[in-house]
PDB file of C-alpha atoms in Angstrom:
ATOM      1  CA  MET A 166      61.310  57.707  69.562  1.00 77.00           C
ATOM      2  CA  SER A 167      58.000  55.791  70.960  1.00 93.00           C
ATOM      3  CA  GLU A 168      54.503  56.097  68.922  1.00 93.00           C
ATOM      4  CA  THR A 169      52.825  57.488  72.556  1.00 95.00           C
ATOM      5  CA  ILE A 170      55.125  59.931  73.049  1.00 96.00           C
ATOM      6  CA  LEU A 171      54.952  61.222  69.256  1.00 96.00           C
ATOM      7  CA  ASP A 172      51.463  61.116  68.853  1.00 95.00           C
ATOM      8  CA  GLY A 173      50.641  62.559  72.911  1.00 97.00           C
ATOM      9  CA  LEU A 174      53.096  66.139  71.426  1.00 97.00           C
ATOM     10  CA  GLN A 175      51.053  65.926  68.237  1.00 97.00           C
ATOM     11  CA  TYR A 176      47.930  66.185  69.920  1.00 98.00           C
ATOM     12  CA  TYR A 177      48.657  68.361  72.963  1.00 98.00           C
ATOM     13  CA  GLY A 178      50.106  70.782  70.637  1.00 98.00           C
ATOM     14  CA  ALA A 179      46.750  70.884  68.566  1.00 98.00           C
ATOM     15  CA  GLY A 180      44.745  71.076  71.775  1.00 98.00           C
ATOM     16  CA  ALA A 181      46.722  73.515  73.363  1.00 98.00           C
ATOM     17  CA  ALA A 182      46.661  75.673  70.209  1.00 98.00           C
ATOM     18  CA  THR A 183      42.644  75.481  69.785  1.00 98.00           C
ATOM     19  CA  LEU A 184      42.329  76.501  73.454  1.00 98.00           C
ATOM     20  CA  ALA A 185      44.271  79.274  73.487  1.00 98.00           C
ATOM     21  CA  ALA A 186      43.065  80.606  70.214  1.00 98.00           C
ATOM     22  CA  LEU A 187      39.639  80.649  71.992  1.00 98.00           C
ATOM     23  CA  ILE A 188      40.887  82.040  74.887  1.00 98.00           C
ATOM     24  CA  VAL A 189      42.455  85.037  72.445  1.00 97.00           C
ATOM     25  CA  ALA A 190      39.247  84.987  70.610  1.00 98.00           C
ATOM     26  CA  LEU A 191      37.341  85.897  73.755  1.00 98.00           C
ATOM     27  CA  HIS A 192      38.960  88.849  74.504  1.00 94.00           C
ATOM     28  CA  LEU A 193      38.895  88.565  78.417  1.00 96.00           C
ATOM     29  CA  GLY A 194      41.301  90.792  79.068  1.00 95.00           C
ATOM     30  CA  ARG A 195      45.109  91.646  78.637  1.00 93.00           C
ATOM     31  CA  ARG A 196      46.421  89.564  81.564  1.00 95.00           C
ATOM     32  CA  ILE A 197      44.246  86.269  80.181  1.00 97.00           C
ATOM     33  CA  THR A 198      45.097  86.726  76.470  1.00 97.00           C
ATOM     34  CA  GLY A 199      49.222  86.729  77.818  1.00 97.00           C
ATOM     35  CA  TRP A 200      48.614  83.635  79.238  1.00 98.00           C
ATOM     36  CA  ALA A 201      46.803  82.084  76.374  1.00 98.00           C
ATOM     37  CA  PHE A 202      49.887  83.115  74.526  1.00 98.00           C
ATOM     38  CA  VAL A 203      52.216  81.067  77.235  1.00 98.00           C
ATOM     39  CA  LEU A 204      49.967  78.234  75.968  1.00 98.00           C
ATOM     40  CA  PHE A 205      50.616  79.041  72.152  1.00 98.00           C
ATOM     41  CA  VAL A 206      54.256  78.857  73.177  1.00 98.00           C
ATOM     42  CA  THR A 207      53.853  75.325  74.777  1.00 98.00           C
ATOM     43  CA  SER A 208      52.205  74.206  71.724  1.00 98.00           C
ATOM     44  CA  SER A 209      54.799  75.414  69.477  1.00 98.00           C
ATOM     45  CA  VAL A 210      57.486  73.788  70.906  1.00 98.00           C
ATOM     46  CA  ALA A 211      55.581  70.549  71.320  1.00 98.00           C
ATOM     47  CA  LEU A 212      54.820  70.541  67.788  1.00 98.00           C
ATOM     48  CA  ILE A 213      58.320  71.699  66.888  1.00 98.00           C
ATOM     49  CA  LEU A 214      59.305  68.545  68.536  1.00 98.00           C
ATOM     50  CA  TRP A 215      56.668  66.033  66.836  1.00 98.00           C
ATOM     51  CA  GLY A 216      58.126  68.074  63.853  1.00 97.00           C
ATOM     52  CA  PHE A 217      61.217  67.193  63.670  1.00 97.00           C
ATOM     53  CA  LEU A 218      60.966  63.853  65.337  1.00 97.00           C
ATOM     54  CA  ALA A 219      57.845  62.307  63.509  1.00 95.00           C
ATOM     55  CA  ARG A 220      58.457  61.316  59.958  1.00 92.00           C
ATOM     56  CA  ASP A 221      57.288  63.669  57.635  1.00 93.00           C
ATOM     57  CA  SER A 222      56.633  66.329  59.528  1.00 95.00           C
ATOM     58  CA  GLU A 223      59.056  68.687  58.788  1.00 97.00           C
ATOM     59  CA  GLY A 224      56.944  71.378  57.317  1.00 97.00           C
ATOM     60  CA  ILE A 225      55.041  71.479  60.987  1.00 97.00           C
ATOM     61  CA  GLY A 226      57.992  71.892  62.658  1.00 97.00           C
ATOM     62  CA  TRP A 227      59.760  74.774  60.625  1.00 98.00           C
ATOM     63  CA  GLN A 228      55.859  76.322  60.742  1.00 98.00           C
ATOM     64  CA  ASN A 229      56.323  76.101  64.412  1.00 98.00           C
ATOM     65  CA  VAL A 230      59.461  77.942  64.724  1.00 98.00           C
ATOM     66  CA  ALA A 231      58.305  80.972  62.959  1.00 98.00           C
ATOM     67  CA  LEU A 232      54.736  80.809  65.448  1.00 98.00           C
ATOM     68  CA  LEU A 233      57.284  80.222  68.266  1.00 98.00           C
ATOM     69  CA  PHE A 234      58.835  83.364  67.700  1.00 98.00           C
ATOM     70  CA  ILE A 235      55.553  84.790  67.032  1.00 98.00           C
ATOM     71  CA  ASN A 236      53.948  83.720  70.218  1.00 98.00           C
ATOM     72  CA  ALA A 237      56.463  84.899  72.385  1.00 98.00           C
ATOM     73  CA  THR A 238      56.196  88.307  71.007  1.00 97.00           C
ATOM     74  CA  GLY A 239      52.343  88.027  72.200  1.00 97.00           C
ATOM     75  CA  VAL A 240      53.797  87.059  75.714  1.00 97.00           C
ATOM     76  CA  TRP A 241      55.696  89.758  75.681  1.00 97.00           C
ATOM     77  CA  ARG A 242      53.252  92.267  74.591  1.00 95.00           C
ATOM     78  CA  TYR A 243      50.563  91.139  76.894  1.00 95.00           C
ATOM     79  CA  LEU A 244      52.319  90.184  80.161  1.00 95.00           C
ATOM     80  CA  PHE A 245      55.679  92.196  80.248  1.00 95.00           C
ATOM     81  CA  SER A 246      55.209  95.342  77.935  1.00 93.00           C
ATOM     82  CA  LYS A 247      54.419  98.821  79.835  1.00 87.00           C
ATOM     83  CA  HIS A 248      53.014  99.951  76.796  1.00 82.00           C
ATOM     84  CA  ARG A 249      49.114 100.201  76.764  1.00 75.00           C
ATOM     85  CA  PRO A 250      47.385 100.742  73.152  1.00 66.00           C
ATOM     86  CA  LYS A 251      44.384 102.809  72.867  1.00 69.00           C
ATOM     87  CA  ASP A 252      41.238 101.172  71.885  1.00 54.00           C
TER      88      ASP A 252
END
């Protein structure tokens, strides 16, 4: 695979995760936090691809397989679940 594509996946994954973490930390509300988790999901997908396509990066790939499930849970909880936790 092209080094340019691999670099793009790596840097998109890192940048998207950083931005999503900032949004979650700012606690801007339920819907915005849900969309931050969508951003986390795209980051995980990019880093899974990069991790398994780049040489010697499988650890990041496997880590992001686990994070994909965690982030998908965040999407479900903040965007689709009707349960509203008490503050």
